[in-house]
Amino acid sequence: MKNSTQTASSGARRAEGHRQAGLLAHRAGHWDAAVQEFERATALAPQDALMWMNLARSRMAQGQPVPALAAARCACELDHGSAVACRMAAELALQMARPAEALEVLQALAPDAPRDHDYYNALGNSLFQVRRPREAVDAYFLALAIKVDSAIVHYRLGLCFMDLAMDFEAAQCFRTAISLDDGAIRALALSLVLQTNRQACAWAQDAEDTRALLEAVDRDDPETARLLLPFALISIDSTPQQQRRLNERRVAGLTSAIVPLPAPGPRQPGRIRVGWLSSDFYHHATAVLMTELLERRDRGRFETFLYSHSRDDGSETARRVRAACEHYVDVRGIGNGAVARRIRDDGIDILIDLKGHTRDSRMELMAYRPAPVQAAWLGYPATTGAPFIDYLIGDRVVTPLAHAGHYTEHIAQLEGCYQPNDAARPLPPCPPRAALGLPDDAVVLCCFNQTYKLSPRMLDLWARILAGAPKTVLWMLAWNPHAKANLLRELAARGVATERVFFAAKLELADHIARLRAADMFLDTWPCNAHTTASEALWAGVPVLTVPGETFASRVAASLASACGLGELACQGEDDYVELATALANEPDTLRGIKAHLEQHRHALPLFDAERLARDMDALLLRMHERHLAGLAPQALAAGEPATALGREPS
């Protein structure tokens, strides 16, 4: 009879045999065979970390991230000093949108284990994704101490500084990344160096950077173009065609490996099931705007699901938005394929993405085609470029049917303004101007847009208005100290005295709206308008002056003003903008009349009528659903057509 030592030795030899067979299969690309061999090896030698690492690698190659992560974590637990196993598990967790798990793995590495550049890079990435950017900065500096010319670390360090509102420092990091790389990292950094410099109003290289970015978009190089970040084009003078081209390439890169789910079976009877996909179901502008719409929808006809990958901030907004819907599905830490299958299993009829190409988006999971009708709305002011999204929900002003060529989606127009608003939004009394540091006898022109929306051209126009209306002052938001100093210098160079420029600190919503009521007129920006900021101004009784352009983002304020009965404040061009702003500033009685219109009719204006918009949205969703049930392909849905008017297919 063999003793236990001989048995163990025999098991180890057999395990090693299976490991060698697995390695041969892995090298030959026979993933299933490799997995089978490594599973036999781990069964025979369950305490051998190397066996589990080999299994994890083959599971990764097989496209099975969940069991791959489980195997990698076994290796980590068996060998706390293995930096390779640790990094493998962390990278898998990050790929699966589980940054907290990745951080746990990295921090469990034995104190005396070697920590290289890749370890600190992964640590920084995990900290950044769990929204601890200050600690991530420290990790990235440790990575750079080992490898100072790492373009990806300089890029990620810039992302941290962006989160910390240190835009000047972020721009320097992105500039360094651009100088160190001529490929993918350069493309990523090029998209953000513009935005961060603009956030600091540091415009010395703005024209050059804009030209470089647009040249990269126009170049016939899909591989580079798909790495550029589409949001960067929203605030610069890009054309709708450039935005569409970039977004199409970006989506193609994100979804090329996704295989759509099989066609769904017959629809089960019952209410129309609508799913909303977002990471913003907390105290975020998107949730603040749309909560009352969800509360007022037709519950007898629609059943609503929130597919949330949001952080939970415990706010009243988060509580309200959850309470407004029948189902709240937390999909944080769940892979895109699994979320898509859950949506399919839930029998969703219409799935609506609220993020587009913005941070924390998971729009690409819609490429699995989990719902028969898919749409985009509210969160991203341009085409998504996604062939798997059928409709873009807009209105007559932001998405006129004449602009259909700007979009890969079919335009679906709401009867009123596309932007929802909440009548429960606070409206505190206005504090005295003296308490805000503003002069009592001046006409206050304000722009509380984020500074990345400003440009030298906008300051040229504002300087002309201030020169033509000597009793005016300009009031802006103090986003960061670099921007404030640069704006004062730029305005002085245009003849605007420092004593005519005032800055407001960032405040909570209620206090912000209270002070907004002290302004006389809001001067909008383009090509990226005020969006939520504009509706806040109109709610506070402040008229918004704008110039609509060709892009969605440049037409938002015109839609909002029109929904308040002030379509005449959407000017035909820059000269008209300067002329009208100057005339109104010099005619305070006329300006007071416009403000009185907003104050007196606030709750009757279409922009702030959530009940009206809820019925409008219900009708539009019903039209989409009825077309699908009738076997008709998606097509443009113009405002004003009844839900039952399916129409004929174009010949």
mmCIF file of N, CA and C in Angstrom, residues 77-146:
data_model
loop_
_atom_site.group_PDB
_atom_site.id
_atom_site.type_symbol
_atom_site.label_atom_id
_atom_site.label_comp_id
_atom_site.label_asym_id
_atom_site.label_seq_id
_atom_site.Cartn_x
_atom_site.Cartn_y
_atom_site.Cartn_z
ATOM 1 N N GLU A 77 -4.533 34.079 -3.594
ATOM 2 C CA GLU A 77 -4.727 33.644 -2.210
ATOM 3 C C GLU A 77 -3.711 32.575 -1.803
ATOM 4 N N LEU A 78 -3.292 31.774 -2.786
ATOM 5 C CA LEU A 78 -2.299 30.730 -2.493
ATOM 6 C C LEU A 78 -0.886 31.292 -2.419
ATOM 7 N N ASP A 79 -0.629 32.381 -3.154
ATOM 8 C CA ASP A 79 0.707 32.979 -3.168
ATOM 9 C C ASP A 79 0.567 34.490 -3.056
ATOM 10 N N HIS A 80 0.534 34.999 -1.828
ATOM 11 C CA HIS A 80 0.348 36.438 -1.594
ATOM 12 C C HIS A 80 1.521 37.259 -2.105
ATOM 13 N N GLY A 81 2.622 36.597 -2.435
ATOM 14 C CA GLY A 81 3.785 37.330 -2.918
ATOM 15 C C GLY A 81 3.918 37.337 -4.423
ATOM 16 N N SER A 82 2.953 36.800 -5.151
ATOM 17 C CA SER A 82 3.035 36.738 -6.613
ATOM 18 C C SER A 82 2.482 38.013 -7.230
ATOM 19 N N ALA A 83 3.377 38.873 -7.664
ATOM 20 C CA ALA A 83 2.947 40.117 -8.310
ATOM 21 C C ALA A 83 2.263 39.830 -9.641
ATOM 22 N N VAL A 84 2.689 38.763 -10.324
ATOM 23 C CA VAL A 84 2.097 38.427 -11.624
ATOM 24 C C VAL A 84 0.636 38.018 -11.454
ATOM 25 N N ALA A 85 0.358 37.141 -10.485
ATOM 26 C CA ALA A 85 -1.021 36.701 -10.239
ATOM 27 C C ALA A 85 -1.880 37.872 -9.778
ATOM 28 N N CYS A 86 -1.297 38.697 -8.947
ATOM 29 C CA CYS A 86 -2.017 39.867 -8.437
ATOM 30 C C CYS A 86 -2.431 40.781 -9.577
ATOM 31 N N ARG A 87 -1.472 41.082 -10.460
ATOM 32 C CA ARG A 87 -1.769 41.995 -11.559
ATOM 33 C C ARG A 87 -2.777 41.381 -12.536
ATOM 34 N N MET A 88 -2.656 40.071 -12.777
ATOM 35 C CA MET A 88 -3.603 39.402 -13.668
ATOM 36 C C MET A 88 -5.026 39.504 -13.122
ATOM 37 N N ALA A 89 -5.190 39.223 -11.843
ATOM 38 C CA ALA A 89 -6.524 39.301 -11.236
ATOM 39 C C ALA A 89 -7.054 40.720 -11.273
ATOM 40 N N ALA A 90 -6.189 41.695 -10.986
ATOM 41 C CA ALA A 90 -6.615 43.098 -10.987
ATOM 42 C C ALA A 90 -7.048 43.535 -12.377
ATOM 43 N N GLU A 91 -6.280 43.163 -13.396
ATOM 44 C CA GLU A 91 -6.628 43.559 -14.760
ATOM 45 C C GLU A 91 -7.948 42.941 -15.198
ATOM 46 N N LEU A 92 -8.178 41.686 -14.812
ATOM 47 C CA LEU A 92 -9.457 41.048 -15.133
ATOM 48 C C LEU A 92 -10.613 41.762 -14.440
ATOM 49 N N ALA A 93 -10.426 42.103 -13.178
ATOM 50 C CA ALA A 93 -11.487 42.800 -12.444
ATOM 51 C C ALA A 93 -11.784 44.154 -13.074
ATOM 52 N N LEU A 94 -10.752 44.859 -13.509
ATOM 53 C CA LEU A 94 -10.958 46.159 -14.151
ATOM 54 C C LEU A 94 -11.697 45.995 -15.478
ATOM 55 N N GLN A 95 -11.351 44.977 -16.245
ATOM 56 C CA GLN A 95 -12.044 44.729 -17.508
ATOM 57 C C GLN A 95 -13.517 44.438 -17.292
ATOM 58 N N MET A 96 -13.848 43.870 -16.137
ATOM 59 C CA MET A 96 -15.228 43.515 -15.835
ATOM 60 C C MET A 96 -15.951 44.609 -15.064
ATOM 61 N N ALA A 97 -15.363 45.827 -15.038
ATOM 62 C CA ALA A 97 -15.954 46.967 -14.340
ATOM 63 C C ALA A 97 -16.125 46.690 -12.853
ATOM 64 N N ARG A 98 -15.107 46.037 -12.257
ATOM 65 C CA ARG A 98 -15.101 45.774 -10.818
ATOM 66 C C ARG A 98 -13.860 46.409 -10.186
ATOM 67 N N PRO A 99 -13.757 47.725 -10.223
ATOM 68 C CA PRO A 99 -12.533 48.370 -9.723
ATOM 69 C C PRO A 99 -12.295 48.153 -8.235
ATOM 70 N N ALA A 100 -13.367 48.049 -7.437
ATOM 71 C CA ALA A 100 -13.187 47.827 -5.998
ATOM 72 C C ALA A 100 -12.540 46.472 -5.749
ATOM 73 N N GLU A 101 -12.912 45.468 -6.548
ATOM 74 C CA GLU A 101 -12.311 44.146 -6.406
ATOM 75 C C GLU A 101 -10.848 44.177 -6.843
ATOM 76 N N ALA A 102 -10.566 44.917 -7.917
ATOM 77 C CA ALA A 102 -9.180 45.050 -8.372
ATOM 78 C C ALA A 102 -8.319 45.692 -7.291
ATOM 79 N N LEU A 103 -8.864 46.724 -6.646
ATOM 80 C CA LEU A 103 -8.119 47.406 -5.588
ATOM 81 C C LEU A 103 -7.864 46.467 -4.408
ATOM 82 N N GLU A 104 -8.871 45.675 -4.068
ATOM 83 C CA GLU A 104 -8.724 44.708 -2.974
ATOM 84 C C GLU A 104 -7.585 43.729 -3.261
ATOM 85 N N VAL A 105 -7.536 43.231 -4.483
ATOM 86 C CA VAL A 105 -6.491 42.285 -4.875
ATOM 87 C C VAL A 105 -5.118 42.934 -4.797
ATOM 88 N N LEU A 106 -4.989 44.131 -5.343
ATOM 89 C CA LEU A 106 -3.691 44.814 -5.374
ATOM 90 C C LEU A 106 -3.187 45.128 -3.968
ATOM 91 N N GLN A 107 -4.095 45.535 -3.108
ATOM 92 C CA GLN A 107 -3.681 45.905 -1.752
ATOM 93 C C GLN A 107 -3.382 44.689 -0.882
ATOM 94 N N ALA A 108 -3.798 43.501 -1.358
ATOM 95 C CA ALA A 108 -3.518 42.271 -0.600
ATOM 96 C C ALA A 108 -2.151 41.683 -0.932
ATOM 97 N N LEU A 109 -1.452 42.252 -1.899
ATOM 98 C CA LEU A 109 -0.123 41.740 -2.235
ATOM 99 C C LEU A 109 0.796 41.882 -1.022
ATOM 100 N N ALA A 110 1.573 40.855 -0.765
ATOM 101 C CA ALA A 110 2.448 40.843 0.410
ATOM 102 C C ALA A 110 3.353 42.083 0.432
ATOM 103 N N PRO A 111 3.571 42.657 1.624
ATOM 104 C CA PRO A 111 4.377 43.891 1.716
ATOM 105 C C PRO A 111 5.776 43.755 1.140
ATOM 106 N N ASP A 112 6.361 42.556 1.226
ATOM 107 C CA ASP A 112 7.732 42.381 0.746
ATOM 108 C C ASP A 112 7.787 41.912 -0.708
ATOM 109 N N ALA A 113 6.643 41.799 -1.363
ATOM 110 C CA ALA A 113 6.627 41.382 -2.763
ATOM 111 C C ALA A 113 7.117 42.523 -3.649
ATOM 112 N N PRO A 114 7.763 42.213 -4.757
ATOM 113 C CA PRO A 114 8.239 43.280 -5.656
ATOM 114 C C PRO A 114 7.067 44.015 -6.297
ATOM 115 N N ARG A 115 7.214 45.317 -6.387
ATOM 116 C CA ARG A 115 6.181 46.148 -7.003
ATOM 117 C C ARG A 115 6.828 46.939 -8.134
ATOM 118 N N ASP A 116 6.394 46.643 -9.352
ATOM 119 C CA ASP A 116 7.010 47.286 -10.504
ATOM 120 C C ASP A 116 6.112 48.380 -11.062
ATOM 121 N N HIS A 117 6.528 48.926 -12.181
ATOM 122 C CA HIS A 117 5.769 49.995 -12.837
ATOM 123 C C HIS A 117 4.340 49.552 -13.140
ATOM 124 N N ASP A 118 4.163 48.337 -13.660
ATOM 125 C CA ASP A 118 2.829 47.858 -14.021
ATOM 126 C C ASP A 118 1.927 47.730 -12.799
ATOM 127 N N TYR A 119 2.500 47.331 -11.659
ATOM 128 C CA TYR A 119 1.704 47.228 -10.435
ATOM 129 C C TYR A 119 1.151 48.596 -10.049
ATOM 130 N N TYR A 120 2.029 49.607 -10.016
ATOM 131 C CA TYR A 120 1.575 50.934 -9.592
ATOM 132 C C TYR A 120 0.613 51.549 -10.609
ATOM 133 N N ASN A 121 0.805 51.233 -11.874
ATOM 134 C CA ASN A 121 -0.125 51.699 -12.898
ATOM 135 C C ASN A 121 -1.511 51.106 -12.649
ATOM 136 N N ALA A 122 -1.575 49.789 -12.387
ATOM 137 C CA ALA A 122 -2.857 49.134 -12.101
ATOM 138 C C ALA A 122 -3.476 49.670 -10.814
ATOM 139 N N LEU A 123 -2.631 49.927 -9.812
ATOM 140 C CA LEU A 123 -3.133 50.476 -8.550
ATOM 141 C C LEU A 123 -3.744 51.853 -8.773
ATOM 142 N N GLY A 124 -3.047 52.689 -9.528
ATOM 143 C CA GLY A 124 -3.585 54.014 -9.826
ATOM 144 C C GLY A 124 -4.888 53.938 -10.586
ATOM 145 N N ASN A 125 -4.957 53.026 -11.554
ATOM 146 C CA ASN A 125 -6.169 52.859 -12.344
ATOM 147 C C ASN A 125 -7.341 52.423 -11.472
ATOM 148 N N SER A 126 -7.088 51.500 -10.548
ATOM 149 C CA SER A 126 -8.150 51.033 -9.643
ATOM 150 C C SER A 126 -8.626 52.160 -8.732
ATOM 151 N N LEU A 127 -7.695 52.899 -8.156
ATOM 152 C CA LEU A 127 -8.061 54.009 -7.274
ATOM 153 C C LEU A 127 -8.852 55.070 -8.025
ATOM 154 N N PHE A 128 -8.435 55.352 -9.252
ATOM 155 C CA PHE A 128 -9.154 56.343 -10.049
ATOM 156 C C PHE A 128 -10.586 55.893 -10.320
ATOM 157 N N GLN A 129 -10.749 54.610 -10.654
ATOM 158 C CA GLN A 129 -12.079 54.132 -11.005
ATOM 159 C C GLN A 129 -13.008 54.006 -9.807
ATOM 160 N N VAL A 130 -12.462 53.918 -8.587
ATOM 161 C CA VAL A 130 -13.334 53.941 -7.403
ATOM 162 C C VAL A 130 -13.457 55.367 -6.860
ATOM 163 N N ARG A 131 -13.039 56.326 -7.691
ATOM 164 C CA ARG A 131 -13.181 57.756 -7.413
ATOM 165 C C ARG A 131 -12.374 58.195 -6.190
ATOM 166 N N ARG A 132 -11.113 57.743 -6.171
ATOM 167 C CA ARG A 132 -10.163 58.217 -5.164
ATOM 168 C C ARG A 132 -8.960 58.800 -5.897
ATOM 169 N N PRO A 133 -9.197 59.898 -6.656
ATOM 170 C CA PRO A 133 -8.151 60.407 -7.555
ATOM 171 C C PRO A 133 -6.908 60.913 -6.838
ATOM 172 N N ARG A 134 -7.076 61.443 -5.615
ATOM 173 C CA ARG A 134 -5.892 61.960 -4.925
ATOM 174 C C ARG A 134 -4.914 60.837 -4.605
ATOM 175 N N GLU A 135 -5.421 59.687 -4.167
ATOM 176 C CA GLU A 135 -4.549 58.541 -3.900
ATOM 177 C C GLU A 135 -4.011 57.951 -5.199
ATOM 178 N N ALA A 136 -4.821 58.024 -6.266
ATOM 179 C CA ALA A 136 -4.360 57.528 -7.561
ATOM 180 C C ALA A 136 -3.157 58.328 -8.053
ATOM 181 N N VAL A 137 -3.156 59.627 -7.810
ATOM 182 C CA VAL A 137 -2.019 60.472 -8.197
ATOM 183 C C VAL A 137 -0.734 59.938 -7.565
ATOM 184 N N ASP A 138 -0.793 59.600 -6.281
ATOM 185 C CA ASP A 138 0.398 59.077 -5.596
ATOM 186 C C ASP A 138 0.875 57.776 -6.247
ATOM 187 N N ALA A 139 -0.073 56.902 -6.603
ATOM 188 C CA ALA A 139 0.298 55.633 -7.228
ATOM 189 C C ALA A 139 0.951 55.868 -8.593
ATOM 190 N N TYR A 140 0.394 56.797 -9.359
ATOM 191 C CA TYR A 140 0.960 57.062 -10.683
ATOM 192 C C TYR A 140 2.352 57.691 -10.580
ATOM 193 N N PHE A 141 2.574 58.531 -9.579
ATOM 194 C CA PHE A 141 3.910 59.099 -9.400
ATOM 195 C C PHE A 141 4.922 57.994 -9.069
ATOM 196 N N LEU A 142 4.507 56.984 -8.301
ATOM 197 C CA LEU A 142 5.393 55.857 -8.021
ATOM 198 C C LEU A 142 5.690 55.073 -9.304
ATOM 199 N N ALA A 143 4.689 54.948 -10.168
ATOM 200 C CA ALA A 143 4.917 54.284 -11.451
ATOM 201 C C ALA A 143 5.904 55.076 -12.305
ATOM 202 N N LEU A 144 5.771 56.406 -12.316
ATOM 203 C CA LEU A 144 6.668 57.245 -13.116
ATOM 204 C C LEU A 144 8.080 57.280 -12.535
ATOM 205 N N ALA A 145 8.202 57.079 -11.235
ATOM 206 C CA ALA A 145 9.537 57.028 -10.633
ATOM 207 C C ALA A 145 10.329 55.839 -11.167
ATOM 208 N N ILE A 146 9.615 54.799 -11.605
ATOM 209 C CA ILE A 146 10.264 53.611 -12.171
ATOM 210 C C ILE A 146 10.412 53.741 -13.684
#
